[in-house]
Amino acid sequence: MQEKLTEEYGTKNLRFFIPKNPDLELRLNDLTYDKNAQATARAIMKESYMAEAQAKIIVILAKSFREEAQNFLLKLFEEPPKNVYFIIVAPSKNVFLPTILSRFIIEKHKIQKEKMSLNLDLKKMDLAQIASLLKQYENIDKHECLELISTLSHECFKQDIKLNDEEIEFFYKAYELAKLNAKPTILLSTIALILHERKNENH
């Protein structure tokens, strides 16, 4: 979407904000949160109140928008300065409050996403490869974690890894826990060790 918008409007008129952790970064004046993490919200606010001679489009791309984040953004959308416009990009319009949706024209864009590929022989995976895998995915978000768990379970089937009922059940549990924002590193470490144990038992 970033490329698509740049192509459509040109880099000069666009200001992109892509928070890695929008639930935290798009909140302001919340004493329970780390103020340093809210630098994104402050930057958006500063940019929003800066009137321009030419049209300026502020684009916020995020995978989730909690209600507190939306309430902060709503204040910016209510009375933007002259020549300042907003585009919000999210996975679904259903994440937004009706008060946000009522202020925007809604467009749907279907973007083909590349399937995650691990290029990993699970039957030969040793502890060094497990460490490398965990390092590679240590900073993933919830959505990427869900995709990775799904990809790992598919690879087990594809590579004929014989899992017992308890291990299969853990994959389901891990997926559900990831949905509830469980730490990806803990879930992935456990799955990786299950696969490593299974490899040893199959030898």
PDB file of N, CA, C and O in Angstrom, residues 35-65:
ATOM      1  N   LYS A  35       6.256   6.748  27.896  1.00  0.00           N
ATOM      2  CA  LYS A  35       6.108   7.937  27.050  1.00  0.00           C
ATOM      3  C   LYS A  35       7.016   7.911  25.830  1.00  0.00           C
ATOM      4  O   LYS A  35       6.681   8.468  24.791  1.00  0.00           O
ATOM      5  N   ASN A  36       8.170   7.271  25.958  1.00  0.00           N
ATOM      6  CA  ASN A  36       9.076   7.184  24.806  1.00  0.00           C
ATOM      7  C   ASN A  36       8.447   6.406  23.664  1.00  0.00           C
ATOM      8  O   ASN A  36       8.690   6.684  22.494  1.00  0.00           O
ATOM      9  N   ALA A  37       7.625   5.424  24.019  1.00  0.00           N
ATOM     10  CA  ALA A  37       6.980   4.595  23.003  1.00  0.00           C
ATOM     11  C   ALA A  37       5.902   5.379  22.257  1.00  0.00           C
ATOM     12  O   ALA A  37       5.471   4.988  21.187  1.00  0.00           O
ATOM     13  N   GLN A  38       5.462   6.488  22.843  1.00  0.00           N
ATOM     14  CA  GLN A  38       4.381   7.261  22.233  1.00  0.00           C
ATOM     15  C   GLN A  38       4.899   8.381  21.325  1.00  0.00           C
ATOM     16  O   GLN A  38       4.162   9.280  20.946  1.00  0.00           O
ATOM     17  N   ALA A  39       6.169   8.281  20.949  1.00  0.00           N
ATOM     18  CA  ALA A  39       6.760   9.287  20.059  1.00  0.00           C
ATOM     19  C   ALA A  39       6.018   9.349  18.723  1.00  0.00           C
ATOM     20  O   ALA A  39       5.892  10.420  18.123  1.00  0.00           O
ATOM     21  N   THR A  40       5.510   8.213  18.251  1.00  0.00           N
ATOM     22  CA  THR A  40       4.770   8.173  16.977  1.00  0.00           C
ATOM     23  C   THR A  40       3.519   9.033  17.064  1.00  0.00           C
ATOM     24  O   THR A  40       3.228   9.817  16.166  1.00  0.00           O
ATOM     25  N   ALA A  41       2.778   8.881  18.158  1.00  0.00           N
ATOM     26  CA  ALA A  41       1.549   9.670  18.345  1.00  0.00           C
ATOM     27  C   ALA A  41       1.866  11.161  18.371  1.00  0.00           C
ATOM     28  O   ALA A  41       1.177  11.973  17.752  1.00  0.00           O
ATOM     29  N   ARG A  42       2.945  11.511  19.060  1.00  0.00           N
ATOM     30  CA  ARG A  42       3.327  12.930  19.136  1.00  0.00           C
ATOM     31  C   ARG A  42       3.748  13.462  17.768  1.00  0.00           C
ATOM     32  O   ARG A  42       3.423  14.593  17.400  1.00  0.00           O
ATOM     33  N   ALA A  43       4.455  12.622  16.997  1.00  0.00           N
ATOM     34  CA  ALA A  43       4.903  13.035  15.654  1.00  0.00           C
ATOM     35  C   ALA A  43       3.711  13.228  14.717  1.00  0.00           C
ATOM     36  O   ALA A  43       3.681  14.177  13.928  1.00  0.00           O
ATOM     37  N   ILE A  44       2.726  12.338  14.824  1.00  0.00           N
ATOM     38  CA  ILE A  44       1.512  12.474  13.991  1.00  0.00           C
ATOM     39  C   ILE A  44       0.777  13.753  14.362  1.00  0.00           C
ATOM     40  O   ILE A  44       0.327  14.501  13.498  1.00  0.00           O
ATOM     41  N   MET A  45       0.674  13.999  15.653  1.00  0.00           N
ATOM     42  CA  MET A  45      -0.029  15.204  16.112  1.00  0.00           C
ATOM     43  C   MET A  45       0.674  16.473  15.608  1.00  0.00           C
ATOM     44  O   MET A  45       0.037  17.391  15.088  1.00  0.00           O
ATOM     45  N   LYS A  46       1.994  16.495  15.729  1.00  0.00           N
ATOM     46  CA  LYS A  46       2.777  17.656  15.280  1.00  0.00           C
ATOM     47  C   LYS A  46       2.576  17.891  13.779  1.00  0.00           C
ATOM     48  O   LYS A  46       2.353  19.012  13.332  1.00  0.00           O
ATOM     49  N   GLU A  47       2.652  16.795  13.010  1.00  0.00           N
ATOM     50  CA  GLU A  47       2.495  16.887  11.552  1.00  0.00           C
ATOM     51  C   GLU A  47       1.077  17.327  11.185  1.00  0.00           C
ATOM     52  O   GLU A  47       0.871  18.086  10.242  1.00  0.00           O
ATOM     53  N   SER A  48       0.093  16.864  11.953  1.00  0.00           N
ATOM     54  CA  SER A  48      -1.316  17.153  11.667  1.00  0.00           C
ATOM     55  C   SER A  48      -1.664  18.626  11.850  1.00  0.00           C
ATOM     56  O   SER A  48      -2.532  19.156  11.158  1.00  0.00           O
ATOM     57  N   TYR A  49      -1.018  19.253  12.810  1.00  0.00           N
ATOM     58  CA  TYR A  49      -1.351  20.654  13.099  1.00  0.00           C
ATOM     59  C   TYR A  49      -0.481  21.650  12.344  1.00  0.00           C
ATOM     60  O   TYR A  49      -0.514  22.848  12.593  1.00  0.00           O
ATOM     61  N   MET A  50       0.291  21.122  11.403  1.00  0.00           N
ATOM     62  CA  MET A  50       1.149  21.985  10.589  1.00  0.00           C
ATOM     63  C   MET A  50       0.462  22.253   9.246  1.00  0.00           C
ATOM     64  O   MET A  50       0.444  21.380   8.378  1.00  0.00           O
ATOM     65  N   ALA A  51      -0.135  23.386   9.118  1.00  0.00           N
ATOM     66  CA  ALA A  51      -0.826  23.723   7.868  1.00  0.00           C
ATOM     67  C   ALA A  51       0.184  23.862   6.730  1.00  0.00           C
ATOM     68  O   ALA A  51       1.342  24.204   6.948  1.00  0.00           O
ATOM     69  N   GLU A  52      -0.255  23.572   5.511  1.00  0.00           N
ATOM     70  CA  GLU A  52       0.626  23.608   4.340  1.00  0.00           C
ATOM     71  C   GLU A  52       0.019  24.458   3.231  1.00  0.00           C
ATOM     72  O   GLU A  52      -1.195  24.572   3.121  1.00  0.00           O
ATOM     73  N   ALA A  53       0.882  25.023   2.416  1.00  0.00           N
ATOM     74  CA  ALA A  53       0.400  25.787   1.253  1.00  0.00           C
ATOM     75  C   ALA A  53      -0.166  24.827   0.208  1.00  0.00           C
ATOM     76  O   ALA A  53      -1.146  25.114  -0.469  1.00  0.00           O
ATOM     77  N   GLN A  54       0.487  23.669   0.087  1.00  0.00           N
ATOM     78  CA  GLN A  54       0.024  22.617  -0.835  1.00  0.00           C
ATOM     79  C   GLN A  54      -0.617  21.486  -0.022  1.00  0.00           C
ATOM     80  O   GLN A  54      -0.398  21.382   1.180  1.00  0.00           O
ATOM     81  N   ALA A  55      -1.367  20.646  -0.704  1.00  0.00           N
ATOM     82  CA  ALA A  55      -2.022  19.519  -0.032  1.00  0.00           C
ATOM     83  C   ALA A  55      -0.992  18.575   0.590  1.00  0.00           C
ATOM     84  O   ALA A  55       0.029  18.274  -0.015  1.00  0.00           O
ATOM     85  N   LYS A  56      -1.262  18.155   1.818  1.00  0.00           N
ATOM     86  CA  LYS A  56      -0.399  17.201   2.520  1.00  0.00           C
ATOM     87  C   LYS A  56      -1.269  16.046   2.998  1.00  0.00           C
ATOM     88  O   LYS A  56      -2.323  16.250   3.596  1.00  0.00           O
ATOM     89  N   ILE A  57      -0.825  14.812   2.709  1.00  0.00           N
ATOM     90  CA  ILE A  57      -1.593  13.631   3.098  1.00  0.00           C
ATOM     91  C   ILE A  57      -0.816  12.848   4.152  1.00  0.00           C
ATOM     92  O   ILE A  57       0.310  12.402   3.910  1.00  0.00           O
ATOM     93  N   ILE A  58      -1.410  12.709   5.316  1.00  0.00           N
ATOM     94  CA  ILE A  58      -0.803  11.930   6.394  1.00  0.00           C
ATOM     95  C   ILE A  58      -1.361  10.509   6.313  1.00  0.00           C
ATOM     96  O   ILE A  58      -2.580  10.301   6.386  1.00  0.00           O
ATOM     97  N   VAL A  59      -0.459   9.548   6.134  1.00  0.00           N
ATOM     98  CA  VAL A  59      -0.875   8.148   5.981  1.00  0.00           C
ATOM     99  C   VAL A  59      -0.442   7.351   7.203  1.00  0.00           C
ATOM    100  O   VAL A  59       0.733   7.350   7.569  1.00  0.00           O
ATOM    101  N   ILE A  60      -1.405   6.684   7.843  1.00  0.00           N
ATOM    102  CA  ILE A  60      -1.110   5.838   9.002  1.00  0.00           C
ATOM    103  C   ILE A  60      -1.414   4.393   8.613  1.00  0.00           C
ATOM    104  O   ILE A  60      -2.553   4.048   8.314  1.00  0.00           O
ATOM    105  N   LEU A  61      -0.359   3.572   8.587  1.00  0.00           N
ATOM    106  CA  LEU A  61      -0.523   2.157   8.241  1.00  0.00           C
ATOM    107  C   LEU A  61      -0.265   1.317   9.483  1.00  0.00           C
ATOM    108  O   LEU A  61       0.817   1.404  10.065  1.00  0.00           O
ATOM    109  N   ALA A  62      -1.253   0.544   9.894  1.00  0.00           N
ATOM    110  CA  ALA A  62      -1.073  -0.297  11.084  1.00  0.00           C
ATOM    111  C   ALA A  62      -1.930  -1.552  10.988  1.00  0.00           C
ATOM    112  O   ALA A  62      -2.954  -1.566  10.310  1.00  0.00           O
ATOM    113  N   LYS A  63      -1.479  -2.598  11.681  1.00  0.00           N
ATOM    114  CA  LYS A  63      -2.209  -3.874  11.634  1.00  0.00           C
ATOM    115  C   LYS A  63      -3.348  -3.911  12.644  1.00  0.00           C
ATOM    116  O   LYS A  63      -4.228  -4.754  12.563  1.00  0.00           O
ATOM    117  N   SER A  64      -3.311  -3.021  13.621  1.00  0.00           N
ATOM    118  CA  SER A  64      -4.399  -2.973  14.595  1.00  0.00           C
ATOM    119  C   SER A  64      -4.531  -1.557  15.144  1.00  0.00           C
ATOM    120  O   SER A  64      -3.575  -0.786  15.137  1.00  0.00           O
ATOM    121  N   PHE A  65      -5.738  -1.216  15.574  1.00  0.00           N
ATOM    122  CA  PHE A  65      -6.009   0.110  16.148  1.00  0.00           C
ATOM    123  C   PHE A  65      -6.912  -0.091  17.360  1.00  0.00           C
ATOM    124  O   PHE A  65      -8.121  -0.286  17.211  1.00  0.00           O
TER     125      PHE A  65
END
